[in-house]
Amino acid sequence: MTKYVIFSFFLVLIYPLGVDLYLTGLTAIAKRFKCF
């Protein structure tokens, strides 16, 4: 049970970070394609 709680807490912390990285990556790729 404690492992599940720690895992869910970790997921809540990591998820917004992952979304931010994904969005910044998408914008960077879009800018790169617009440049070419």
CHARMM-style PDB file with segment names, atoms N, HN, CA, C and O in Angstrom:
ATOM      1  N   MET     1       0.835  -1.204   0.000  1.00  0.00      PROA
ATOM      2  CA  MET     1       0.000   0.000   0.000  1.00  0.00      PROA
ATOM      3  C   MET     1       0.876   1.262   0.000  1.00  0.00      PROA
ATOM      4  O   MET     1       0.586   2.224  -0.712  1.00  0.00      PROA
ATOM      5  N   THR     2       1.934   1.249   0.794  1.00  0.00      PROA
ATOM      6  HN  THR     2       2.169   0.468   1.373  1.00  0.00      PROA
ATOM      7  CA  THR     2       2.809   2.430   0.848  1.00  0.00      PROA
ATOM      8  C   THR     2       3.495   2.658  -0.497  1.00  0.00      PROA
ATOM      9  O   THR     2       3.690   3.798  -0.918  1.00  0.00      PROA
ATOM     10  N   LYS     3       3.858   1.560  -1.167  1.00  0.00      PROA
ATOM     11  HN  LYS     3       3.700   0.634  -0.825  1.00  0.00      PROA
ATOM     12  CA  LYS     3       4.487   1.680  -2.483  1.00  0.00      PROA
ATOM     13  C   LYS     3       3.541   2.362  -3.466  1.00  0.00      PROA
ATOM     14  O   LYS     3       3.968   3.194  -4.267  1.00  0.00      PROA
ATOM     15  N   TYR     4       2.265   2.013  -3.406  1.00  0.00      PROA
ATOM     16  HN  TYR     4       1.918   1.338  -2.755  1.00  0.00      PROA
ATOM     17  CA  TYR     4       1.272   2.612  -4.304  1.00  0.00      PROA
ATOM     18  C   TYR     4       1.123   4.111  -4.038  1.00  0.00      PROA
ATOM     19  O   TYR     4       1.030   4.912  -4.968  1.00  0.00      PROA
ATOM     20  N   VAL     5       1.103   4.480  -2.746  1.00  0.00      PROA
ATOM     21  HN  VAL     5       1.179   3.830  -1.990  1.00  0.00      PROA
ATOM     22  CA  VAL     5       0.967   5.893  -2.370  1.00  0.00      PROA
ATOM     23  C   VAL     5       2.173   6.686  -2.869  1.00  0.00      PROA
ATOM     24  O   VAL     5       2.019   7.768  -3.434  1.00  0.00      PROA
ATOM     25  N   ILE     6       3.368   6.145  -2.659  1.00  0.00      PROA
ATOM     26  HN  ILE     6       3.492   5.266  -2.200  1.00  0.00      PROA
ATOM     27  CA  ILE     6       4.595   6.810  -3.111  1.00  0.00      PROA
ATOM     28  C   ILE     6       4.593   6.935  -4.630  1.00  0.00      PROA
ATOM     29  O   ILE     6       4.968   7.974  -5.173  1.00  0.00      PROA
ATOM     30  N   PHE     7       4.169   5.873  -5.314  1.00  0.00      PROA
ATOM     31  HN  PHE     7       3.864   5.029  -4.873  1.00  0.00      PROA
ATOM     32  CA  PHE     7       4.139   5.868  -6.775  1.00  0.00      PROA
ATOM     33  C   PHE     7       3.176   6.924  -7.305  1.00  0.00      PROA
ATOM     34  O   PHE     7       3.515   7.665  -8.229  1.00  0.00      PROA
ATOM     35  N   SER     8       1.973   6.999  -6.725  1.00  0.00      PROA
ATOM     36  HN  SER     8       1.698   6.398  -5.974  1.00  0.00      PROA
ATOM     37  CA  SER     8       0.979   7.982  -7.178  1.00  0.00      PROA
ATOM     38  C   SER     8       1.476   9.409  -6.915  1.00  0.00      PROA
ATOM     39  O   SER     8       1.285  10.302  -7.741  1.00  0.00      PROA
ATOM     40  N   PHE     9       2.111   9.613  -5.764  1.00  0.00      PROA
ATOM     41  HN  PHE     9       2.267   8.888  -5.093  1.00  0.00      PROA
ATOM     42  CA  PHE     9       2.663  10.928  -5.429  1.00  0.00      PROA
ATOM     43  C   PHE     9       3.747  11.314  -6.429  1.00  0.00      PROA
ATOM     44  O   PHE     9       3.790  12.450  -6.901  1.00  0.00      PROA
ATOM     45  N   PHE    10       4.617  10.368  -6.745  1.00  0.00      PROA
ATOM     46  HN  PHE    10       4.582   9.445  -6.361  1.00  0.00      PROA
ATOM     47  CA  PHE    10       5.688  10.567  -7.720  1.00  0.00      PROA
ATOM     48  C   PHE    10       5.098  10.917  -9.078  1.00  0.00      PROA
ATOM     49  O   PHE    10       5.585  11.814  -9.765  1.00  0.00      PROA
ATOM     50  N   LEU    11       4.040  10.196  -9.461  1.00  0.00      PROA
ATOM     51  HN  LEU    11       3.644   9.467  -8.903  1.00  0.00      PROA
ATOM     52  CA  LEU    11       3.380  10.417 -10.750  1.00  0.00      PROA
ATOM     53  C   LEU    11       2.808  11.832 -10.814  1.00  0.00      PROA
ATOM     54  O   LEU    11       2.940  12.511 -11.833  1.00  0.00      PROA
ATOM     55  N   VAL    12       2.176  12.276  -9.732  1.00  0.00      PROA
ATOM     56  HN  VAL    12       2.069  11.724  -8.905  1.00  0.00      PROA
ATOM     57  CA  VAL    12       1.595  13.627  -9.683  1.00  0.00      PROA
ATOM     58  C   VAL    12       2.694  14.679  -9.838  1.00  0.00      PROA
ATOM     59  O   VAL    12       2.480  15.713 -10.472  1.00  0.00      PROA
ATOM     60  N   LEU    13       3.866  14.418  -9.262  1.00  0.00      PROA
ATOM     61  HN  LEU    13       4.039  13.578  -8.748  1.00  0.00      PROA
ATOM     62  CA  LEU    13       4.979  15.361  -9.384  1.00  0.00      PROA
ATOM     63  C   LEU    13       5.562  15.348 -10.794  1.00  0.00      PROA
ATOM     64  O   LEU    13       5.874  16.402 -11.350  1.00  0.00      PROA
ATOM     65  N   ILE    14       5.709  14.160 -11.369  1.00  0.00      PROA
ATOM     66  HN  ILE    14       5.455  13.304 -10.917  1.00  0.00      PROA
ATOM     67  CA  ILE    14       6.378  14.009 -12.665  1.00  0.00      PROA
ATOM     68  C   ILE    14       5.481  14.405 -13.834  1.00  0.00      PROA
ATOM     69  O   ILE    14       5.975  14.958 -14.817  1.00  0.00      PROA
ATOM     70  N   TYR    15       4.187  14.141 -13.756  1.00  0.00      PROA
ATOM     71  HN  TYR    15       3.786  13.692 -12.958  1.00  0.00      PROA
ATOM     72  CA  TYR    15       3.276  14.361 -14.891  1.00  0.00      PROA
ATOM     73  C   TYR    15       3.302  15.792 -15.445  1.00  0.00      PROA
ATOM     74  O   TYR    15       3.455  15.960 -16.655  1.00  0.00      PROA
ATOM     75  N   PRO    16       3.155  16.845 -14.594  1.00  0.00      PROA
ATOM     76  CA  PRO    16       3.212  18.212 -15.131  1.00  0.00      PROA
ATOM     77  C   PRO    16       4.556  18.520 -15.780  1.00  0.00      PROA
ATOM     78  O   PRO    16       4.615  19.209 -16.798  1.00  0.00      PROA
ATOM     79  N   LEU    17       5.634  18.009 -15.190  1.00  0.00      PROA
ATOM     80  HN  LEU    17       5.587  17.449 -14.363  1.00  0.00      PROA
ATOM     81  CA  LEU    17       6.967  18.192 -15.769  1.00  0.00      PROA
ATOM     82  C   LEU    17       7.026  17.581 -17.157  1.00  0.00      PROA
ATOM     83  O   LEU    17       7.530  18.198 -18.095  1.00  0.00      PROA
ATOM     84  N   GLY    18       6.509  16.364 -17.285  1.00  0.00      PROA
ATOM     85  HN  GLY    18       6.100  15.862 -16.523  1.00  0.00      PROA
ATOM     86  CA  GLY    18       6.502  15.680 -18.575  1.00  0.00      PROA
ATOM     87  C   GLY    18       5.690  16.439 -19.608  1.00  0.00      PROA
ATOM     88  O   GLY    18       6.097  16.548 -20.765  1.00  0.00      PROA
ATOM     89  N   VAL    19       4.542  16.963 -19.196  1.00  0.00      PROA
ATOM     90  HN  VAL    19       4.212  16.875 -18.257  1.00  0.00      PROA
ATOM     91  CA  VAL    19       3.693  17.729 -20.118  1.00  0.00      PROA
ATOM     92  C   VAL    19       4.428  18.989 -20.574  1.00  0.00      PROA
ATOM     93  O   VAL    19       4.398  19.334 -21.755  1.00  0.00      PROA
ATOM     94  N   ASP    20       5.089  19.676 -19.634  1.00  0.00      PROA
ATOM     95  HN  ASP    20       5.112  19.395 -18.675  1.00  0.00      PROA
ATOM     96  CA  ASP    20       5.839  20.882 -19.980  1.00  0.00      PROA
ATOM     97  C   ASP    20       6.940  20.562 -20.979  1.00  0.00      PROA
ATOM     98  O   ASP    20       7.110  21.270 -21.972  1.00  0.00      PROA
ATOM     99  N   LEU    21       7.692  19.492 -20.714  1.00  0.00      PROA
ATOM    100  HN  LEU    21       7.554  18.917 -19.908  1.00  0.00      PROA
ATOM    101  CA  LEU    21       8.773  19.099 -21.620  1.00  0.00      PROA
ATOM    102  C   LEU    21       8.219  18.739 -22.984  1.00  0.00      PROA
ATOM    103  O   LEU    21       8.804  19.104 -24.004  1.00  0.00      PROA
ATOM    104  N   TYR    22       7.102  18.030 -23.019  1.00  0.00      PROA
ATOM    105  HN  TYR    22       6.627  17.734 -22.191  1.00  0.00      PROA
ATOM    106  CA  TYR    22       6.482  17.611 -24.280  1.00  0.00      PROA
ATOM    107  C   TYR    22       6.042  18.825 -25.097  1.00  0.00      PROA
ATOM    108  O   TYR    22       6.273  18.892 -26.304  1.00  0.00      PROA
ATOM    109  N   LEU    23       5.396  19.794 -24.412  1.00  0.00      PROA
ATOM    110  HN  LEU    23       5.208  19.740 -23.431  1.00  0.00      PROA
ATOM    111  CA  LEU    23       4.916  20.992 -25.111  1.00  0.00      PROA
ATOM    112  C   LEU    23       6.084  21.829 -25.622  1.00  0.00      PROA
ATOM    113  O   LEU    23       6.042  22.313 -26.753  1.00  0.00      PROA
ATOM    114  N   THR    24       7.120  22.008 -24.815  1.00  0.00      PROA
ATOM    115  HN  THR    24       7.154  21.615 -23.896  1.00  0.00      PROA
ATOM    116  CA  THR    24       8.281  22.787 -25.254  1.00  0.00      PROA
ATOM    117  C   THR    24       8.975  22.087 -26.412  1.00  0.00      PROA
ATOM    118  O   THR    24       9.457  22.738 -27.339  1.00  0.00      PROA
ATOM    119  N   GLY    25       9.026  20.761 -26.358  1.00  0.00      PROA
ATOM    120  HN  GLY    25       8.635  20.232 -25.605  1.00  0.00      PROA
ATOM    121  CA  GLY    25       9.617  19.991 -27.452  1.00  0.00      PROA
ATOM    122  C   GLY    25       8.826  20.171 -28.734  1.00  0.00      PROA
ATOM    123  O   GLY    25       9.407  20.330 -29.807  1.00  0.00      PROA
ATOM    124  N   LEU    26       7.496  20.148 -28.629  1.00  0.00      PROA
ATOM    125  HN  LEU    26       7.024  20.020 -27.757  1.00  0.00      PROA
ATOM    126  CA  LEU    26       6.643  20.333 -29.809  1.00  0.00      PROA
ATOM    127  C   LEU    26       6.852  21.708 -30.417  1.00  0.00      PROA
ATOM    128  O   LEU    26       6.966  21.833 -31.636  1.00  0.00      PROA
ATOM    129  N   THR    27       6.903  22.750 -29.581  1.00  0.00      PROA
ATOM    130  HN  THR    27       6.810  22.648 -28.590  1.00  0.00      PROA
ATOM    131  CA  THR    27       7.096  24.110 -30.093  1.00  0.00      PROA
ATOM    132  C   THR    27       8.468  24.251 -30.738  1.00  0.00      PROA
ATOM    133  O   THR    27       8.606  24.919 -31.763  1.00  0.00      PROA
ATOM    134  N   ALA    28       9.490  23.624 -30.143  1.00  0.00      PROA
ATOM    135  HN  ALA    28       9.378  23.081 -29.310  1.00  0.00      PROA
ATOM    136  CA  ALA    28      10.839  23.679 -30.712  1.00  0.00      PROA
ATOM    137  C   ALA    28      10.859  23.018 -32.085  1.00  0.00      PROA
ATOM    138  O   ALA    28      11.462  23.544 -33.020  1.00  0.00      PROA
ATOM    139  N   ILE    29      10.202  21.869 -32.209  1.00  0.00      PROA
ATOM    140  HN  ILE    29       9.711  21.441 -31.450  1.00  0.00      PROA
ATOM    141  CA  ILE    29      10.140  21.157 -33.495  1.00  0.00      PROA
ATOM    142  C   ILE    29       9.376  22.000 -34.515  1.00  0.00      PROA
ATOM    143  O   ILE    29       9.775  22.087 -35.676  1.00  0.00      PROA
ATOM    144  N   ALA    30       8.286  22.618 -34.083  1.00  0.00      PROA
ATOM    145  HN  ALA    30       7.962  22.548 -33.140  1.00  0.00      PROA
ATOM    146  CA  ALA    30       7.486  23.456 -34.986  1.00  0.00      PROA
ATOM    147  C   ALA    30       8.314  24.640 -35.482  1.00  0.00      PROA
ATOM    148  O   ALA    30       8.275  24.971 -36.667  1.00  0.00      PROA
ATOM    149  N   LYS    31       9.059  25.272 -34.587  1.00  0.00      PROA
ATOM    150  HN  LYS    31       9.091  25.003 -33.624  1.00  0.00      PROA
ATOM    151  CA  LYS    31       9.905  26.404 -34.981  1.00  0.00      PROA
ATOM    152  C   LYS    31      10.965  25.946 -35.972  1.00  0.00      PROA
ATOM    153  O   LYS    31      11.262  26.644 -36.941  1.00  0.00      PROA
ATOM    154  N   ARG    32      11.530  24.779 -35.727  1.00  0.00      PROA
ATOM    155  HN  ARG    32      11.289  24.212 -34.940  1.00  0.00      PROA
ATOM    156  CA  ARG    32      12.568  24.242 -36.608  1.00  0.00      PROA
ATOM    157  C   ARG    32      12.005  24.027 -38.014  1.00  0.00      PROA
ATOM    158  O   ARG    32      12.651  24.365 -39.006  1.00  0.00      PROA
ATOM    159  N   PHE    33      10.805  23.464 -38.092  1.00  0.00      PROA
ATOM    160  HN  PHE    33      10.280  23.189 -37.286  1.00  0.00      PROA
ATOM    161  CA  PHE    33      10.194  23.204 -39.402  1.00  0.00      PROA
ATOM    162  C   PHE    33       9.828  24.514 -40.095  1.00  0.00      PROA
ATOM    163  O   PHE    33       9.928  24.619 -41.317  1.00  0.00      PROA
ATOM    164  N   LYS    34       9.402  25.514 -39.317  1.00  0.00      PROA
ATOM    165  HN  LYS    34       9.321  25.429 -38.324  1.00  0.00      PROA
ATOM    166  CA  LYS    34       9.055  26.814 -39.899  1.00  0.00      PROA
ATOM    167  C   LYS    34      10.300  27.503 -40.454  1.00  0.00      PROA
ATOM    168  O   LYS    34      10.236  28.193 -41.471  1.00  0.00      PROA
ATOM    169  N   CYS    35      11.440  27.308 -39.772  1.00  0.00      PROA
ATOM    170  HN  CYS    35      11.492  26.748 -38.945  1.00  0.00      PROA
ATOM    171  CA  CYS    35      12.693  27.913 -40.238  1.00  0.00      PROA
ATOM    172  C   CYS    35      13.081  27.325 -41.593  1.00  0.00      PROA
ATOM    173  O   CYS    35      13.502  28.056 -42.490  1.00  0.00      PROA
ATOM    174  N   PHE    36      12.941  26.005 -41.746  1.00  0.00      PROA
ATOM    175  HN  PHE    36      12.599  25.411 -41.017  1.00  0.00      PROA
ATOM    176  CA  PHE    36      13.251  25.364 -43.031  1.00  0.00      PROA
ATOM    177  C   PHE    36      12.056  25.558 -43.952  1.00  0.00      PROA
ATOM    178  OT1 PHE    36      12.078  25.104 -45.096  1.00  0.00      PROA
TER     179      PHE     36
END
